[in-house]
Amino acid sequence: MSPLASPMKKALTYMEEIGQLTKLHDPQDAWLPITESRSGNAYYAAFHTLSSGVGVQALLLPLAFITLGWIWGIISLSLIFMWQLHTLWLLIQLHESVPGMRNSRYLRLSMAAFGEKLGKILALFPTMYLSGGTCVTLIMIGGSTMKIFFQTVSNSDNNIIHMSAIGWYIVFTVSAILLAQLPNLNSIAGVSLIGSISAVTYCTLTWVISVVKERPEGASFEPVENKSDVARICSILNAIGMIAFAFRGHNLVLEIQGTMPSNLTNPSHVPMWKGVKFSYSIIALCLFPLAIGGYWAYGNLMPNGGILSALDKYHGEDTSKVILGITSLLVVVHCLTSFQIYAMPVFDNLEFRYTSNKKKPCPWWLRTGLRIFFGCLAFFISVAFPFLPSLAGLIGGIALPVTLAYPCLMWIIIKKPKTYTPSWFVNWSLGVLGLVLSVLLVFGAIWTIATQGMDVHFFKPQ
């Protein structure tokens, strides 16, 4: 109300417009590996998103078509692709839902939307599973693929070729831990670029070779018959779960965006969305040919291991060892690089506990020790529970809302769109549908395990 009020208000508004006035709501961010470097850009975002968005789970997509068939398989794949792209856009916009206040972690955004207690309950386990559980799976896949690579390129009786699965797991884990010493998320941008190139290359090689080679005798596209209606419904749910699980990485989007500089004139959501659009265009060019081409090449003969297993089973003898070796090597490289980006939220969470108590950044020796500890823990779990991939459908159903449901509900709670507007209706519908789908997938996975059984063996990796 003073004479200076109006000029001061204009000056402050001008400073905000030119991006000079920022609000540091959490100085601790400068000490943590996800946000200690904010020099990211659209290219880094594309590398990280592409590396985390394409993975070996995509090689299972043709299995979903065995149950769904051509028409419903393509429709389901297309709808889920558009659905998760919509929720990606929501998360990117919610990163700075209040100007100057950044939600650089999925858990923080969940707590801001649902409240501290409920937000932790809903998001903590799914996001930590998607990070830690993915690292465990990568050790299993990377270690076993290392063995296949050495067997493919060598005809000698070298003792290293005949190492046990545990030995290969150790080789992969040590390699991953050494690479994990890079300090923060921005520092692994080059690693993610290598991982992106590797993933796109082995996905393309796999479906191209499968399509070019002669189709195995007995391959057909007849729908699989089930003993009962319940079994058929559960098979459909499992197939939808495979497609939904192929689009992982939403638990990393806010973290990737958190590495970018942001102000009122150049908000971070602009370069982030550019990077995501580019990366998901490439992801679509990988996943759709993999699913459609793989099903066309092998039909109902597709083994449970996916298209890579089918390539080895049906064309291992008539395909150049060089090509098979390169494909296996690319899978190993991508597993190593993906381990880094999926482990980063775990590293961030571990360091958060220390910095919260000590009010200072982690010393280098403690940061190194924490990363070695996590690598050893992931290795122990991969050896102790080698049947965990069999539970992917169950855990995937539990984690599904992170990708398809929570972003829609968080948008409604935070942005508060007007009732019955298109935004309100679409996000409420998708949010509720995502939760219902998650419950159905969990039920289908439990039913399948109960009726078909599961080979449970501890400390006996294959």
Coordinates of C-alpha atoms in Angstrom, one line a residue:
M1 CA 0.0 0.0 0.0
S2 CA 3.1 2.3 0.1
P3 CA 4.1 4.5 -2.8
L4 CA 6.9 2.1 -3.5
A5 CA 4.5 -1.0 -3.8
S6 CA 3.7 -0.6 -7.5
P7 CA 7.3 0.0 -8.7
M8 CA 8.6 -2.8 -6.5
K9 CA 5.9 -5.2 -7.8
K10 CA 6.8 -4.3 -11.4
A11 CA 10.5 -4.8 -10.7
L12 CA 9.9 -8.2 -9.2
T13 CA 7.6 -9.2 -12.0
Y14 CA 10.3 -8.2 -14.5
M15 CA 13.0 -10.2 -12.6
E16 CA 10.7 -13.2 -12.7
E17 CA 10.1 -12.8 -16.4
I18 CA 13.8 -12.7 -17.3
G19 CA 14.3 -15.8 -15.1
Q20 CA 16.5 -14.2 -12.5
L21 CA 14.2 -14.9 -9.5
T22 CA 14.2 -18.6 -8.5
K23 CA 12.9 -20.4 -5.4
L24 CA 15.2 -22.9 -3.8
H25 CA 12.7 -25.1 -1.9
D26 CA 15.3 -27.8 -1.1
P27 CA 19.0 -26.9 -0.9
Q28 CA 19.7 -30.7 -0.3
D29 CA 19.1 -31.3 -4.0
A30 CA 22.6 -29.9 -4.7
W31 CA 24.1 -32.9 -2.7
L32 CA 22.2 -35.8 -4.3
P33 CA 23.2 -37.7 -7.4
I34 CA 20.0 -37.0 -9.4
T35 CA 20.0 -33.2 -9.0
E36 CA 23.5 -32.2 -8.0
S37 CA 24.1 -31.3 -11.7
R38 CA 21.5 -29.3 -13.5
S39 CA 23.2 -29.0 -16.9
G40 CA 21.0 -31.4 -18.8
N41 CA 19.3 -30.7 -22.1
A42 CA 16.9 -32.2 -24.6
Y43 CA 19.6 -34.5 -26.0
Y44 CA 20.5 -35.9 -22.6
A45 CA 16.8 -36.4 -21.9
A46 CA 16.4 -38.3 -25.2
F47 CA 19.4 -40.6 -24.4
H48 CA 18.2 -41.4 -20.9
T49 CA 14.6 -42.0 -21.9
L50 CA 15.5 -44.2 -24.9
S51 CA 18.0 -46.3 -22.9
S52 CA 15.4 -46.9 -20.1
G53 CA 12.4 -47.2 -22.3
V54 CA 13.7 -50.0 -24.6
G55 CA 14.8 -53.2 -22.9
V56 CA 14.8 -56.9 -23.1
Q57 CA 11.1 -56.9 -21.8
A58 CA 10.2 -55.7 -25.4
L59 CA 11.5 -59.0 -26.7
L60 CA 8.5 -60.7 -25.0
L61 CA 5.9 -58.7 -27.0
P62 CA 5.3 -61.4 -29.6
L63 CA 4.2 -63.7 -26.8
A64 CA 1.3 -61.4 -26.1
F65 CA 0.1 -61.8 -29.7
I66 CA -0.2 -65.5 -29.3
T67 CA -3.1 -64.9 -27.0
L68 CA -4.5 -61.7 -28.4
G69 CA -4.1 -62.5 -32.1
W70 CA -3.4 -60.0 -34.9
I71 CA -6.2 -57.5 -34.5
W72 CA -6.5 -57.3 -30.7
G73 CA -2.7 -57.5 -30.3
I74 CA -2.1 -54.4 -32.6
I75 CA -5.0 -52.5 -31.0
S76 CA -3.8 -53.2 -27.5
L77 CA -0.3 -52.3 -28.3
S78 CA -1.4 -49.0 -29.9
L79 CA -3.8 -48.0 -27.2
I80 CA -1.3 -48.7 -24.4
F81 CA 1.4 -46.8 -26.3
M82 CA -0.8 -43.7 -26.6
W83 CA -2.0 -44.1 -23.0
Q84 CA 1.5 -44.1 -21.5
L85 CA 2.6 -41.3 -23.8
H86 CA -0.3 -39.2 -22.4
T87 CA 0.8 -40.0 -18.8
L88 CA 4.3 -39.1 -19.7
W89 CA 3.1 -35.7 -20.8
L90 CA 1.2 -35.3 -17.5
L91 CA 4.3 -36.1 -15.4
I92 CA 6.5 -33.6 -17.4
Q93 CA 3.9 -30.9 -16.8
L94 CA 3.6 -31.7 -13.1
H95 CA 7.3 -31.5 -12.5
E96 CA 6.9 -27.8 -11.9
S97 CA 3.2 -27.6 -11.1
V98 CA 4.1 -24.6 -8.9
P99 CA 6.5 -22.1 -10.5
G100 CA 9.9 -22.4 -8.8
M101 CA 9.0 -25.6 -7.0
R102 CA 10.4 -28.7 -8.6
N103 CA 9.3 -32.3 -8.0
S104 CA 12.4 -34.0 -9.2
R105 CA 11.5 -37.5 -7.9
Y106 CA 8.3 -39.5 -8.4
L107 CA 7.9 -40.2 -4.7
R108 CA 8.0 -36.4 -3.9
L109 CA 5.3 -35.8 -6.5
S110 CA 3.2 -38.6 -5.1
M111 CA 3.5 -37.2 -1.6
A112 CA 2.6 -33.7 -2.9
A113 CA -0.6 -35.0 -4.6
F114 CA -1.8 -37.7 -2.1
G115 CA -0.3 -36.5 1.1
E116 CA 2.9 -37.6 2.8
K117 CA 1.7 -40.8 4.3
L118 CA -0.6 -42.1 1.5
G119 CA 1.9 -40.9 -1.1
K120 CA 4.6 -43.0 0.4
I121 CA 2.4 -46.0 0.6
L122 CA 1.2 -45.8 -3.0
A123 CA 4.6 -45.0 -4.7
L124 CA 7.5 -46.1 -2.5
F125 CA 7.4 -49.9 -3.2
P126 CA 6.5 -49.7 -6.9
T127 CA 9.2 -47.1 -7.7
M128 CA 11.8 -48.9 -5.7
Y129 CA 10.9 -52.2 -7.2
L130 CA 11.1 -50.8 -10.7
S131 CA 14.5 -49.5 -9.9
G132 CA 16.0 -52.3 -7.7
G133 CA 14.0 -55.1 -9.2
T134 CA 15.1 -54.1 -12.7
C135 CA 18.7 -54.0 -11.7
V136 CA 18.4 -57.6 -10.3
T137 CA 16.8 -58.7 -13.6
L138 CA 19.5 -57.0 -15.6
I139 CA 22.2 -59.0 -13.6
M140 CA 20.4 -62.2 -14.5
I141 CA 19.9 -61.4 -18.2
G142 CA 23.3 -59.7 -18.6
G143 CA 25.2 -62.5 -16.9
S144 CA 23.5 -65.3 -18.9
T145 CA 23.9 -63.4 -22.1
M146 CA 27.6 -63.0 -21.4
K147 CA 27.9 -66.7 -21.3
I148 CA 26.0 -67.1 -24.6
F149 CA 28.3 -64.5 -26.2
F150 CA 31.5 -66.3 -25.3
Q151 CA 30.0 -69.7 -26.3
T152 CA 29.0 -68.2 -29.7
V153 CA 32.3 -66.5 -30.6
S154 CA 34.7 -69.2 -29.2
N155 CA 35.1 -72.9 -30.2
S156 CA 37.9 -73.6 -27.7
D157 CA 37.6 -75.4 -24.4
N158 CA 38.7 -72.4 -22.4
N159 CA 37.7 -72.7 -18.8
I160 CA 36.1 -69.3 -18.7
I161 CA 33.4 -70.5 -21.2
H162 CA 32.4 -73.2 -18.7
M163 CA 31.9 -71.0 -15.7
S164 CA 28.7 -71.4 -13.7
A165 CA 25.9 -68.9 -13.9
I166 CA 27.0 -67.4 -10.6
G167 CA 30.4 -66.8 -12.1
W168 CA 28.9 -64.9 -15.0
Y169 CA 26.7 -62.9 -12.6
I170 CA 29.8 -61.9 -10.7
V171 CA 31.5 -60.7 -13.9
F172 CA 28.5 -58.6 -14.9
T173 CA 28.0 -57.2 -11.4
V174 CA 31.6 -56.1 -11.0
S175 CA 31.4 -54.4 -14.4
A176 CA 28.2 -52.7 -13.4
I177 CA 29.6 -51.5 -10.1
L178 CA 32.7 -50.1 -11.7
L179 CA 30.6 -48.1 -14.2
A180 CA 28.3 -47.0 -11.4
Q181 CA 31.1 -44.9 -9.9
L182 CA 30.1 -42.0 -12.2
P183 CA 28.9 -39.4 -9.8
N184 CA 25.4 -38.3 -11.0
L185 CA 22.7 -38.7 -13.6
N186 CA 24.1 -36.1 -16.0
S187 CA 27.5 -37.8 -16.0
I188 CA 26.1 -41.0 -17.4
A189 CA 24.5 -39.3 -20.5
G190 CA 27.2 -40.7 -22.7
V191 CA 26.6 -44.2 -21.1
S192 CA 22.9 -43.8 -21.9
L193 CA 23.7 -42.9 -25.5
I194 CA 25.7 -46.1 -25.9
G195 CA 22.9 -48.0 -24.3
S196 CA 20.3 -46.4 -26.6
I197 CA 22.3 -47.3 -29.7
S198 CA 22.8 -50.9 -28.5
A199 CA 19.1 -51.4 -27.7
V200 CA 17.9 -50.0 -31.0
T201 CA 20.5 -52.1 -32.9
Y202 CA 19.8 -55.5 -31.3
C203 CA 16.0 -55.0 -31.4
T204 CA 16.3 -54.2 -35.1
L205 CA 18.7 -57.1 -35.8
T206 CA 16.5 -59.5 -34.0
W207 CA 13.3 -58.8 -35.9
V208 CA 14.9 -58.3 -39.3
I209 CA 16.8 -61.6 -39.1
S210 CA 13.6 -63.4 -37.9
V211 CA 11.5 -62.0 -40.8
V212 CA 14.1 -62.6 -43.5
K213 CA 14.7 -66.2 -42.5
E214 CA 12.4 -69.0 -43.5
R215 CA 9.5 -69.5 -41.2
P216 CA 9.8 -72.6 -39.0
E217 CA 7.6 -75.6 -40.0
G218 CA 4.4 -75.8 -38.0
A219 CA 4.1 -72.1 -37.2
S220 CA 0.5 -71.0 -37.2
F221 CA -1.6 -68.1 -36.0
E222 CA -4.5 -70.1 -34.6
P223 CA -5.5 -68.8 -31.2
V224 CA -4.4 -70.9 -28.2
E225 CA -7.2 -73.0 -26.7
N226 CA -7.7 -72.8 -23.0
K227 CA -9.3 -75.4 -20.7
S228 CA -11.8 -72.9 -19.1
D229 CA -13.1 -69.4 -19.5
V230 CA -11.2 -68.3 -16.4
A231 CA -8.0 -69.6 -17.9
R232 CA -8.7 -67.7 -21.1
I233 CA -9.4 -64.5 -19.3
C234 CA -6.2 -64.9 -17.2
S235 CA -4.2 -65.5 -20.4
I236 CA -5.6 -62.3 -21.9
L237 CA -4.7 -60.4 -18.8
N238 CA -1.2 -61.8 -18.8
A239 CA -0.8 -60.7 -22.5
I240 CA -2.0 -57.2 -21.7
G241 CA 0.4 -57.2 -18.7
M242 CA 3.3 -58.0 -21.0
I243 CA 2.4 -55.1 -23.3
A244 CA 2.0 -52.7 -20.4
F245 CA 5.3 -53.8 -18.8
A246 CA 7.2 -53.2 -22.0
F247 CA 6.5 -49.5 -21.5
R248 CA 8.5 -49.0 -18.3
G249 CA 10.6 -46.0 -17.3
H250 CA 7.9 -43.6 -16.0
N251 CA 9.5 -43.8 -12.5
L252 CA 12.6 -42.1 -14.1
V253 CA 10.9 -39.3 -16.0
L254 CA 10.8 -36.7 -13.2
E255 CA 14.4 -37.6 -12.2
I256 CA 15.6 -37.0 -15.8
Q257 CA 13.8 -33.7 -16.0
G258 CA 15.3 -32.8 -12.6
T259 CA 18.8 -32.7 -14.2
M260 CA 17.8 -29.7 -16.4
P261 CA 18.1 -26.0 -15.6
S262 CA 14.8 -24.2 -15.3
N263 CA 13.4 -20.7 -14.9
L264 CA 10.3 -18.8 -15.7
T265 CA 11.3 -17.9 -19.2
N266 CA 12.8 -21.3 -20.1
P267 CA 10.9 -24.0 -18.1
S268 CA 12.4 -27.5 -18.1
H269 CA 9.2 -29.1 -19.5
V270 CA 10.0 -27.7 -23.0
P271 CA 13.3 -29.4 -23.7
M272 CA 12.1 -32.5 -21.7
W273 CA 9.1 -33.0 -23.9
K274 CA 11.3 -32.5 -27.0
G275 CA 13.6 -35.2 -25.9
V276 CA 10.7 -37.6 -24.9
K277 CA 9.0 -37.1 -28.3
F278 CA 12.2 -38.0 -30.2
S279 CA 13.0 -41.0 -28.0
Y280 CA 9.5 -42.4 -28.1
S281 CA 9.4 -42.1 -31.9
I282 CA 12.4 -44.4 -31.9
I283 CA 10.9 -46.7 -29.3
A284 CA 7.8 -47.1 -31.4
L285 CA 10.0 -48.0 -34.4
C286 CA 11.5 -50.7 -32.2
L287 CA 8.5 -52.2 -30.4
F288 CA 5.9 -52.4 -33.1
P289 CA 8.2 -54.2 -35.6
L290 CA 9.4 -56.5 -32.8
A291 CA 5.9 -57.5 -31.8
I292 CA 4.4 -57.8 -35.3
G293 CA 7.4 -59.2 -37.1
G294 CA 8.2 -61.6 -34.3
Y295 CA 4.7 -63.0 -34.3
W296 CA 4.7 -63.2 -38.1
A297 CA 8.0 -65.1 -38.1
Y298 CA 7.2 -67.7 -35.4
G299 CA 3.5 -67.6 -34.7
N300 CA 2.5 -70.0 -31.9
L301 CA 6.0 -71.5 -31.9
M302 CA 7.3 -68.5 -30.0
P303 CA 9.1 -69.8 -26.8
N304 CA 8.6 -68.3 -23.4
G305 CA 12.0 -66.5 -23.6
G306 CA 10.7 -64.3 -26.4
I307 CA 12.0 -63.5 -29.9
L308 CA 15.7 -63.7 -29.0
S309 CA 15.2 -67.3 -27.7
A310 CA 13.2 -68.1 -30.9
L311 CA 16.0 -66.8 -33.1
D312 CA 18.6 -68.9 -31.3
K313 CA 16.3 -72.0 -31.3
Y314 CA 15.1 -71.9 -34.9
H315 CA 17.9 -70.1 -36.7
G316 CA 20.9 -70.6 -34.5
E317 CA 22.5 -73.0 -37.0
D318 CA 21.8 -71.1 -40.3
T319 CA 22.7 -67.6 -39.0
S320 CA 26.2 -66.2 -39.0
K321 CA 28.0 -66.5 -35.6
V322 CA 29.2 -63.0 -36.1
I323 CA 25.7 -61.7 -36.2
L324 CA 24.6 -63.8 -33.3
G325 CA 27.6 -62.7 -31.3
I326 CA 27.1 -59.1 -32.0
T327 CA 23.4 -59.3 -31.0
S328 CA 24.4 -61.0 -27.7
L329 CA 27.2 -58.4 -27.1
L330 CA 24.7 -55.5 -27.7
V331 CA 22.3 -57.0 -25.2
V332 CA 25.1 -57.2 -22.6
V333 CA 26.1 -53.6 -23.3
H334 CA 22.5 -52.4 -23.0
C335 CA 22.0 -54.3 -19.7
L336 CA 25.2 -52.6 -18.3
T337 CA 24.1 -49.1 -19.3
S338 CA 20.5 -49.6 -18.2
F339 CA 21.7 -50.7 -14.8
Q340 CA 23.2 -47.3 -14.3
I341 CA 20.1 -45.3 -14.9
Y342 CA 17.8 -47.6 -13.0
A343 CA 20.2 -47.8 -10.0
M344 CA 20.5 -44.0 -9.8
P345 CA 17.2 -43.5 -7.8
V346 CA 18.4 -46.1 -5.3
F347 CA 21.7 -44.3 -4.9
D348 CA 19.8 -41.1 -4.5
N349 CA 17.6 -42.5 -1.8
L350 CA 20.5 -44.0 0.1
E351 CA 22.4 -40.7 0.0
F352 CA 19.2 -38.8 1.0
R353 CA 19.2 -40.7 4.3
Y354 CA 22.8 -39.6 5.1
T355 CA 22.4 -36.0 4.0
S356 CA 19.2 -35.6 5.9
N357 CA 20.9 -36.7 9.2
K358 CA 24.3 -35.1 8.7
K359 CA 23.3 -31.9 6.8
K360 CA 26.2 -32.2 4.4
P361 CA 27.0 -34.1 1.2
C362 CA 28.3 -37.7 1.2
P363 CA 32.1 -38.0 1.1
W364 CA 33.4 -39.8 -1.9
W365 CA 34.3 -43.0 0.0
L366 CA 30.8 -43.3 1.5
R367 CA 29.2 -42.8 -2.0
T368 CA 31.5 -45.5 -3.4
G369 CA 30.7 -47.8 -0.5
L370 CA 26.9 -47.3 -0.9
R371 CA 27.1 -48.2 -4.6
I372 CA 29.2 -51.3 -4.0
F373 CA 26.8 -52.3 -1.3
F374 CA 23.8 -52.0 -3.6
G375 CA 25.5 -53.9 -6.4
C376 CA 26.4 -56.7 -4.0
L377 CA 22.8 -56.8 -2.6
A378 CA 21.4 -57.0 -6.1
F379 CA 23.8 -59.8 -6.9
F380 CA 22.8 -61.7 -3.8
I381 CA 19.1 -61.4 -4.6
S382 CA 19.7 -62.5 -8.2
V383 CA 21.5 -65.7 -7.0
A384 CA 19.2 -66.4 -4.0
F385 CA 15.9 -65.9 -5.9
P386 CA 16.5 -66.9 -9.6
F387 CA 12.8 -67.5 -10.0
L388 CA 11.9 -63.8 -9.6
P389 CA 11.3 -63.3 -13.4
S390 CA 8.5 -65.8 -13.0
L391 CA 6.8 -63.2 -10.7
A392 CA 7.1 -60.4 -13.2
G393 CA 3.4 -60.5 -14.0
L394 CA 2.4 -60.2 -10.4
I395 CA 4.9 -57.5 -9.5
G396 CA 4.2 -55.8 -12.8
G397 CA 0.5 -55.6 -12.0
I398 CA 1.4 -54.0 -8.6
A399 CA 3.7 -51.5 -10.3
L400 CA 1.4 -50.7 -13.2
P401 CA -0.4 -47.7 -11.6
V402 CA 2.9 -45.9 -11.6
T403 CA 2.8 -45.8 -15.4
L404 CA -0.9 -45.7 -16.2
A405 CA -3.0 -44.6 -13.2
Y406 CA -1.2 -42.3 -10.7
P407 CA -0.2 -39.6 -13.2
C408 CA -3.8 -39.1 -14.2
L409 CA -5.0 -38.9 -10.6
M410 CA -2.2 -36.6 -9.6
W411 CA -3.0 -34.3 -12.4
I412 CA -6.6 -34.0 -11.2
I413 CA -5.6 -33.4 -7.6
I414 CA -2.9 -30.8 -8.3
K415 CA -4.2 -29.0 -11.4
K416 CA -7.9 -29.3 -10.4
P417 CA -9.5 -29.1 -13.9
K418 CA -13.1 -28.1 -14.0
T419 CA -15.6 -30.8 -13.5
Y420 CA -16.9 -32.6 -16.6
T421 CA -14.4 -30.9 -18.9
P422 CA -12.5 -33.2 -21.4
S423 CA -9.4 -33.1 -19.3
W424 CA -11.3 -34.0 -16.1
F425 CA -13.2 -36.8 -17.8
V426 CA -10.3 -38.3 -19.7
N427 CA -8.0 -38.4 -16.7
W428 CA -10.6 -39.7 -14.2
S429 CA -11.5 -42.5 -16.7
L430 CA -7.9 -43.5 -17.4
G431 CA -6.9 -43.3 -13.7
V432 CA -9.7 -45.5 -12.6
L433 CA -9.2 -47.9 -15.5
G434 CA -5.5 -48.1 -14.7
L435 CA -6.3 -49.1 -11.1
V436 CA -8.9 -51.7 -12.2
L437 CA -6.5 -53.1 -14.7
S438 CA -3.8 -53.4 -12.0
V439 CA -6.1 -55.4 -9.8
L440 CA -7.1 -57.7 -12.7
L441 CA -3.5 -58.3 -13.7
V442 CA -2.6 -59.2 -10.1
F443 CA -5.5 -61.6 -9.9
G444 CA -4.6 -63.1 -13.3
A445 CA -1.0 -63.6 -12.3
I446 CA -1.9 -65.2 -9.0
W447 CA -4.4 -67.5 -10.7
T448 CA -1.8 -68.6 -13.3
I449 CA 0.7 -69.3 -10.6
A450 CA -1.8 -71.3 -8.6
T451 CA -3.1 -73.4 -11.6
Q452 CA 0.2 -73.9 -13.5
G453 CA 2.6 -73.8 -10.6
M454 CA 6.0 -72.2 -10.5
D455 CA 9.5 -73.7 -10.4
V456 CA 10.8 -72.3 -7.1
H457 CA 14.5 -73.0 -6.5
F458 CA 16.8 -71.0 -4.2
F459 CA 20.5 -70.3 -4.9
K460 CA 20.4 -72.3 -8.1
P461 CA 20.5 -69.9 -11.0
Q462 CA 20.3 -71.5 -14.4

